[in-house]
Coordinates of C-alpha atoms and ligand atoms in Angstrom, one line a residue:
M7 CA 0.0 0.0 0.0
K8 CA 1.5 3.3 -1.1
R9 CA 1.7 6.3 1.3
G10 CA 0.2 8.7 -1.3
S11 CA 0.3 9.9 -4.9
I12 CA 2.1 12.2 -7.3
Y13 CA -0.1 13.7 -10.0
Y14 CA 1.8 15.0 -13.0
F15 CA 1.4 16.7 -16.3
S16 CA 4.3 16.6 -18.9
G17 CA 4.8 17.5 -22.5
T18 CA 8.2 16.3 -23.4
G19 CA 9.0 14.1 -20.4
N20 CA 11.0 16.3 -18.0
S21 CA 8.1 16.5 -15.5
Y22 CA 7.2 12.8 -16.0
Y23 CA 10.8 11.8 -15.3
T24 CA 10.8 14.0 -12.2
A25 CA 7.5 12.5 -10.9
K26 CA 8.6 8.9 -11.7
L27 CA 12.0 9.3 -9.9
L28 CA 10.3 11.0 -6.9
G29 CA 7.6 8.2 -6.9
E30 CA 10.4 5.6 -6.8
K31 CA 12.4 7.3 -4.0
L32 CA 9.3 8.1 -1.9
D33 CA 7.3 5.0 -2.6
L34 CA 4.3 7.0 -4.0
S35 CA 2.1 6.1 -6.9
V36 CA 2.5 8.2 -10.0
E37 CA -0.5 9.2 -12.0
S38 CA -1.1 11.4 -15.0
I39 CA -3.4 14.4 -14.3
D40 CA -6.9 13.5 -15.5
I41 CA -9.4 16.3 -15.3
K42 CA -12.3 13.9 -15.7
N43 CA -11.1 11.8 -12.7
I44 CA -10.3 14.1 -9.8
P45 CA -8.8 12.3 -6.8
R46 CA -10.8 12.4 -3.5
G47 CA -10.1 11.2 0.0
R48 CA -7.2 11.3 2.4
Q49 CA -3.6 10.5 1.7
E50 CA -0.4 11.0 3.7
Y51 CA 1.6 12.5 0.8
I52 CA 0.2 14.4 -2.2
G53 CA 2.5 15.7 -4.8
I54 CA 1.9 17.6 -8.0
V55 CA 4.6 17.9 -10.7
F56 CA 4.3 20.0 -13.8
P57 CA 6.3 22.3 -16.2
V58 CA 6.3 26.1 -16.0
Y59 CA 4.3 27.7 -18.9
A60 CA 4.7 31.4 -19.3
F61 CA 5.7 31.9 -15.6
G62 CA 2.8 29.8 -14.3
P63 CA 1.2 26.3 -14.2
P64 CA -0.2 24.8 -17.5
N65 CA -3.9 25.5 -17.9
I66 CA -4.9 21.9 -17.3
V67 CA -2.9 21.9 -14.0
K68 CA -4.7 25.1 -12.9
K69 CA -8.1 23.4 -13.7
F70 CA -7.0 20.3 -11.8
M71 CA -6.0 22.3 -8.7
E72 CA -9.3 24.3 -8.8
K73 CA -11.2 21.0 -8.5
L74 CA -9.2 19.4 -5.7
E75 CA -11.5 20.3 -2.9
G76 CA -12.3 16.9 -1.4
L77 CA -8.7 15.7 -1.5
N78 CA -6.9 15.8 1.8
G79 CA -3.2 15.4 2.4
E80 CA -1.2 15.4 5.5
Y81 CA 1.8 16.7 3.6
V82 CA 1.3 18.4 0.2
F83 CA 4.2 19.2 -2.1
I84 CA 4.7 20.5 -5.7
V85 CA 7.8 20.3 -7.9
V86 CA 8.0 22.5 -11.0
T87 CA 10.3 21.9 -14.0
Y88 CA 11.5 24.8 -16.0
G89 CA 14.0 25.9 -18.6
G90 CA 14.8 29.5 -17.7
Q91 CA 12.8 31.3 -15.1
C92 CA 9.7 30.3 -13.0
G93 CA 8.5 33.8 -12.2
P94 CA 5.4 33.6 -10.0
T95 CA 4.5 30.0 -10.8
I96 CA 4.9 28.8 -7.2
D97 CA 2.9 31.8 -5.8
I98 CA 0.0 31.2 -8.3
T99 CA 0.0 27.5 -7.4
E100 CA -0.1 28.1 -3.7
K101 CA -3.0 30.5 -4.0
L102 CA -5.0 28.1 -6.2
L103 CA -4.5 25.2 -3.8
K104 CA -5.5 27.5 -0.9
K105 CA -8.8 28.2 -2.7
S106 CA -9.3 24.4 -2.7
R107 CA -8.6 24.4 1.0
I108 CA -5.2 22.7 0.5
Q109 CA -2.2 24.0 2.4
L110 CA 1.0 23.7 0.5
N111 CA 3.9 22.4 2.7
Y112 CA 6.7 22.2 0.1
A113 CA 7.6 23.6 -3.3
G114 CA 10.7 22.9 -5.2
K115 CA 11.9 23.7 -8.8
V116 CA 14.2 21.7 -11.1
K117 CA 15.9 23.2 -14.1
F118 CA 15.7 21.1 -17.3
P119 CA 16.4 21.6 -21.0
D120 CA 14.0 24.2 -22.3
N121 CA 11.5 22.7 -24.8
Y122 CA 9.9 26.1 -25.8
I123 CA 11.3 26.1 -29.3
L124 CA 8.8 28.7 -30.5
S125 CA 11.2 31.3 -28.9
F126 CA 14.4 29.4 -28.1
K127 CA 16.7 26.6 -29.3
V128 CA 17.1 23.3 -27.4
P129 CA 20.6 23.4 -25.7
E130 CA 23.5 21.4 -27.3
E131 CA 23.7 17.8 -26.4
S132 CA 26.7 18.3 -23.9
K133 CA 24.9 21.1 -22.2
Q134 CA 21.7 19.0 -22.0
M135 CA 23.7 16.2 -20.3
R136 CA 25.0 18.7 -17.7
I137 CA 21.6 20.1 -17.0
L138 CA 20.1 16.6 -16.7
E139 CA 22.9 15.5 -14.2
E140 CA 22.2 18.6 -12.1
A141 CA 18.5 17.9 -12.3
D142 CA 19.1 14.4 -10.9
R143 CA 21.0 15.9 -8.0
K144 CA 18.2 18.4 -7.3
I145 CA 15.5 15.7 -7.5
T146 CA 17.5 13.6 -5.0
L147 CA 17.7 16.6 -2.6
I148 CA 14.0 17.3 -3.0
S149 CA 13.1 13.6 -2.3
K150 CA 15.2 13.7 1.0
E151 CA 13.5 16.9 2.1
V152 CA 10.0 15.7 1.2
L153 CA 10.6 12.3 3.0
K154 CA 11.5 14.3 6.2
K155 CA 8.4 16.5 5.6
Y156 CA 10.3 19.7 5.5
V157 CA 8.2 22.9 5.4
K158 CA 9.8 24.9 2.7
I159 CA 8.7 27.0 -0.3
E160 CA 11.5 27.7 -2.8
K161 CA 11.5 31.3 -3.8
E162 CA 12.2 32.8 -7.3
K163 CA 15.4 34.9 -7.5
F164 CA 15.5 38.7 -8.0
P165 CA 14.5 40.2 -10.4
F166 CA 12.3 37.3 -11.8
N167 CA 10.3 37.3 -8.5
L168 CA 8.9 40.6 -9.6
I169 CA 7.2 39.3 -12.7
P170 CA 3.5 40.1 -12.2
E171 CA 1.1 37.1 -12.2
K172 CA -1.1 38.9 -14.8
I173 CA 1.6 38.3 -17.4
H174 CA 1.1 34.6 -16.9
F175 CA -2.7 34.7 -17.0
W176 CA -2.7 36.9 -20.2
S177 CA -0.2 34.6 -22.0
A178 CA -1.9 31.4 -20.9
S179 CA -5.3 32.7 -22.2
R180 CA -3.7 32.6 -25.7
F181 CA -2.5 29.0 -25.6
R182 CA -5.5 27.4 -27.2
K183 CA -5.5 30.0 -30.0
M184 CA -1.8 29.4 -30.6
G185 CA -2.5 25.7 -30.7
K186 CA -4.7 26.3 -33.7
E187 CA -1.7 27.6 -35.5
L188 CA 0.1 24.2 -35.3
K189 CA 0.2 22.6 -38.7
A190 CA 1.5 19.3 -40.2
D191 CA 3.2 19.8 -43.5
S192 CA 3.7 17.4 -46.5
R193 CA 6.4 15.4 -44.7
C194 CA 3.6 13.8 -42.6
N195 CA 3.3 10.1 -43.4
Q196 CA 0.2 9.7 -41.3
C197 CA 1.9 7.4 -38.8
G198 CA -0.6 8.5 -36.2
L199 CA 2.0 9.0 -33.4
C200 CA 0.9 12.6 -32.7
V201 CA -2.8 11.5 -32.5
K202 CA -2.0 8.8 -30.1
N203 CA 0.3 10.9 -27.9
C204 CA -1.5 14.2 -27.5
P205 CA -2.2 14.3 -23.7
V206 CA -5.6 16.1 -24.3
N207 CA -6.7 14.2 -27.5
N208 CA -6.5 17.4 -29.5
I209 CA -5.3 15.8 -32.7
R210 CA -7.3 13.9 -35.3
L211 CA -6.3 12.1 -38.5
I212 CA -9.1 12.7 -41.0
D213 CA -8.9 11.9 -44.7
K214 CA -5.1 11.5 -44.5
K215 CA -4.8 15.0 -42.9
I216 CA -3.7 16.0 -39.4
I217 CA -6.3 18.3 -37.8
F218 CA -5.7 20.2 -34.6
G219 CA -8.7 20.9 -32.3
V220 CA -9.4 23.7 -29.9
V221 CA -8.3 22.3 -26.6
C222 CA -4.5 22.6 -27.0
E223 CA -2.3 23.0 -23.9
L224 CA 0.6 24.1 -26.0
C225 CA 2.7 21.3 -24.4
L226 CA 4.6 20.9 -27.7
R227 CA 4.7 17.1 -27.4
C228 CA 3.4 16.7 -31.0
V229 CA 6.1 19.1 -32.3
H230 CA 8.9 17.3 -30.5
T231 CA 7.7 13.7 -31.1
C232 CA 6.8 13.8 -34.8
P233 CA 9.5 11.6 -36.4
K234 CA 9.3 13.6 -39.6
E235 CA 9.5 17.0 -37.8
A236 CA 6.4 17.8 -39.9
I237 CA 4.6 19.7 -37.2
N238 CA 5.5 23.3 -36.8
Y239 CA 4.2 26.6 -35.4
K240 CA 4.0 29.3 -38.0
N241 CA 7.6 29.8 -39.2
K242 CA 9.0 29.7 -35.7
T243 CA 10.1 26.0 -35.3
Q244 CA 11.2 24.9 -38.8
G245 CA 14.6 23.3 -38.8
K246 CA 15.1 23.6 -35.0
K247 CA 16.3 20.6 -33.1
R248 CA 13.6 18.7 -31.2
Y249 CA 13.8 17.5 -27.6
L250 CA 12.4 14.7 -25.6
N251 CA 13.7 13.8 -22.1
P252 CA 16.2 11.0 -23.0
K253 CA 15.6 9.1 -19.7
V254 CA 11.9 8.3 -20.1
Y255 CA 9.5 7.1 -22.8
M256 CA 6.1 8.8 -22.8
D257 CA 3.2 7.1 -24.5
Ligands
FMN23 C1 4.1 26.8 -23.6 C2 5.4 26.7 -22.9 C3 5.8 27.8 -22.1 C4 7.0 27.7 -21.3 N1 7.3 28.8 -20.5 C5 8.4 28.7 -19.7 C6 8.6 29.7 -18.8 O1 7.9 30.7 -18.6 N2 9.7 29.6 -18.0 C7 10.6 28.6 -18.1 O2 11.6 28.5 -17.4 N3 10.4 27.5 -19.0 C8 9.3 27.6 -19.8 N4 9.0 26.6 -20.7 C9 9.9 25.4 -20.7 C10 9.4 24.2 -19.9 O3 8.9 24.7 -18.6 C11 10.5 23.2 -19.5 O4 11.2 22.8 -20.7 C12 9.9 22.0 -18.8 O5 10.9 21.2 -18.2 C13 9.1 21.1 -19.8 O6 8.6 20.0 -19.1 P1 8.0 18.7 -19.8 O7 9.1 18.0 -20.5 O8 7.5 17.9 -18.6 O9 6.9 19.2 -20.7 C14 7.8 26.6 -21.4 C15 7.4 25.5 -22.3 C16 6.3 25.6 -23.0 C17 5.9 24.4 -23.8
SF4_24 S1 3.5 12.2 -35.9 FE1 4.1 13.4 -37.7 S2 4.2 12.0 -39.4 FE2 3.1 11.0 -37.7 S3 0.9 11.5 -38.2 FE3 1.7 13.1 -36.8 S4 2.4 14.7 -38.1 FE4 2.2 12.9 -39.4
SF4_25 S1 -1.9 19.4 -29.9 FE1 0.3 19.2 -29.6 S2 0.8 21.0 -28.3 FE2 -1.4 20.8 -28.3 S3 -1.8 19.6 -26.4 FE3 -1.7 18.1 -28.1 S4 0.4 17.4 -28.2 FE4 0.3 19.3 -26.9

């Protein structure tokens, strides 16, 4: 019998890897966030692991936390994965949990290769390896602190702690619209991988064409997993190296 659960959302595997490793180290079950199946009841440990999107939690994670009233944890922790800066992500999360009557006991952040290739480039392989090694060290430290039930909220550094929360909410309100701009080009061989792997079932294969729906989380899993690199966002991602966390396989 496990002592609790970790709920995670992940686009390219960094957060899944973090949740999986913490689950193993802490003997907690690891479950993908499912908005149609909100957990209830009492658990000793409750963890939530997710990536930072525009200085805040992904929309699906915010929705999940808003519905969590009815879940009771003796010790509640979050771990966020990020590529550059977290801004007010932890503050926003703490407030959302509070609205659901959940007191956050611990928040930690782990830096990973940045998957936001709409604006940036994935780091070179050697740099990726260094970041991943450092991530492992940080996850080990977090697991030890969580095991001992430390009460600790990791703070964002100056000046990124000054980024206003409204920047996140404005940016996140555009994600679904941006998702409509994802397109598969003629390199697509209709393998169906993107359809199978989209975490919110936003992709359909109809008449040999890939069609994107209206519930995109902008997780970029489809962009990074397409073996033909056929999925792109406007002219922002063409020819850019793709990234998937090399230590886990997401399906
Ligand atoms: C839509 C989007 C927005 C992002 N915004 C941020 C950000 O504001 N700050 C940051 O440090 N990383 C940002 N990232 C990078 C991810 O947080 C980071 O690569 C994370 O580890 C990805 O986790 P995953 O592999 O579990 O999806 C963003 C990524 C995406 C897809
Ligand atoms: S993963 Fe790529 S090649 Fe496969 S169906 Fe999707 S767009 Fe086409
Ligand atoms: S359509 Fe692509 S970017 Fe949008 S949620 Fe699905 S996998 Fe993620």
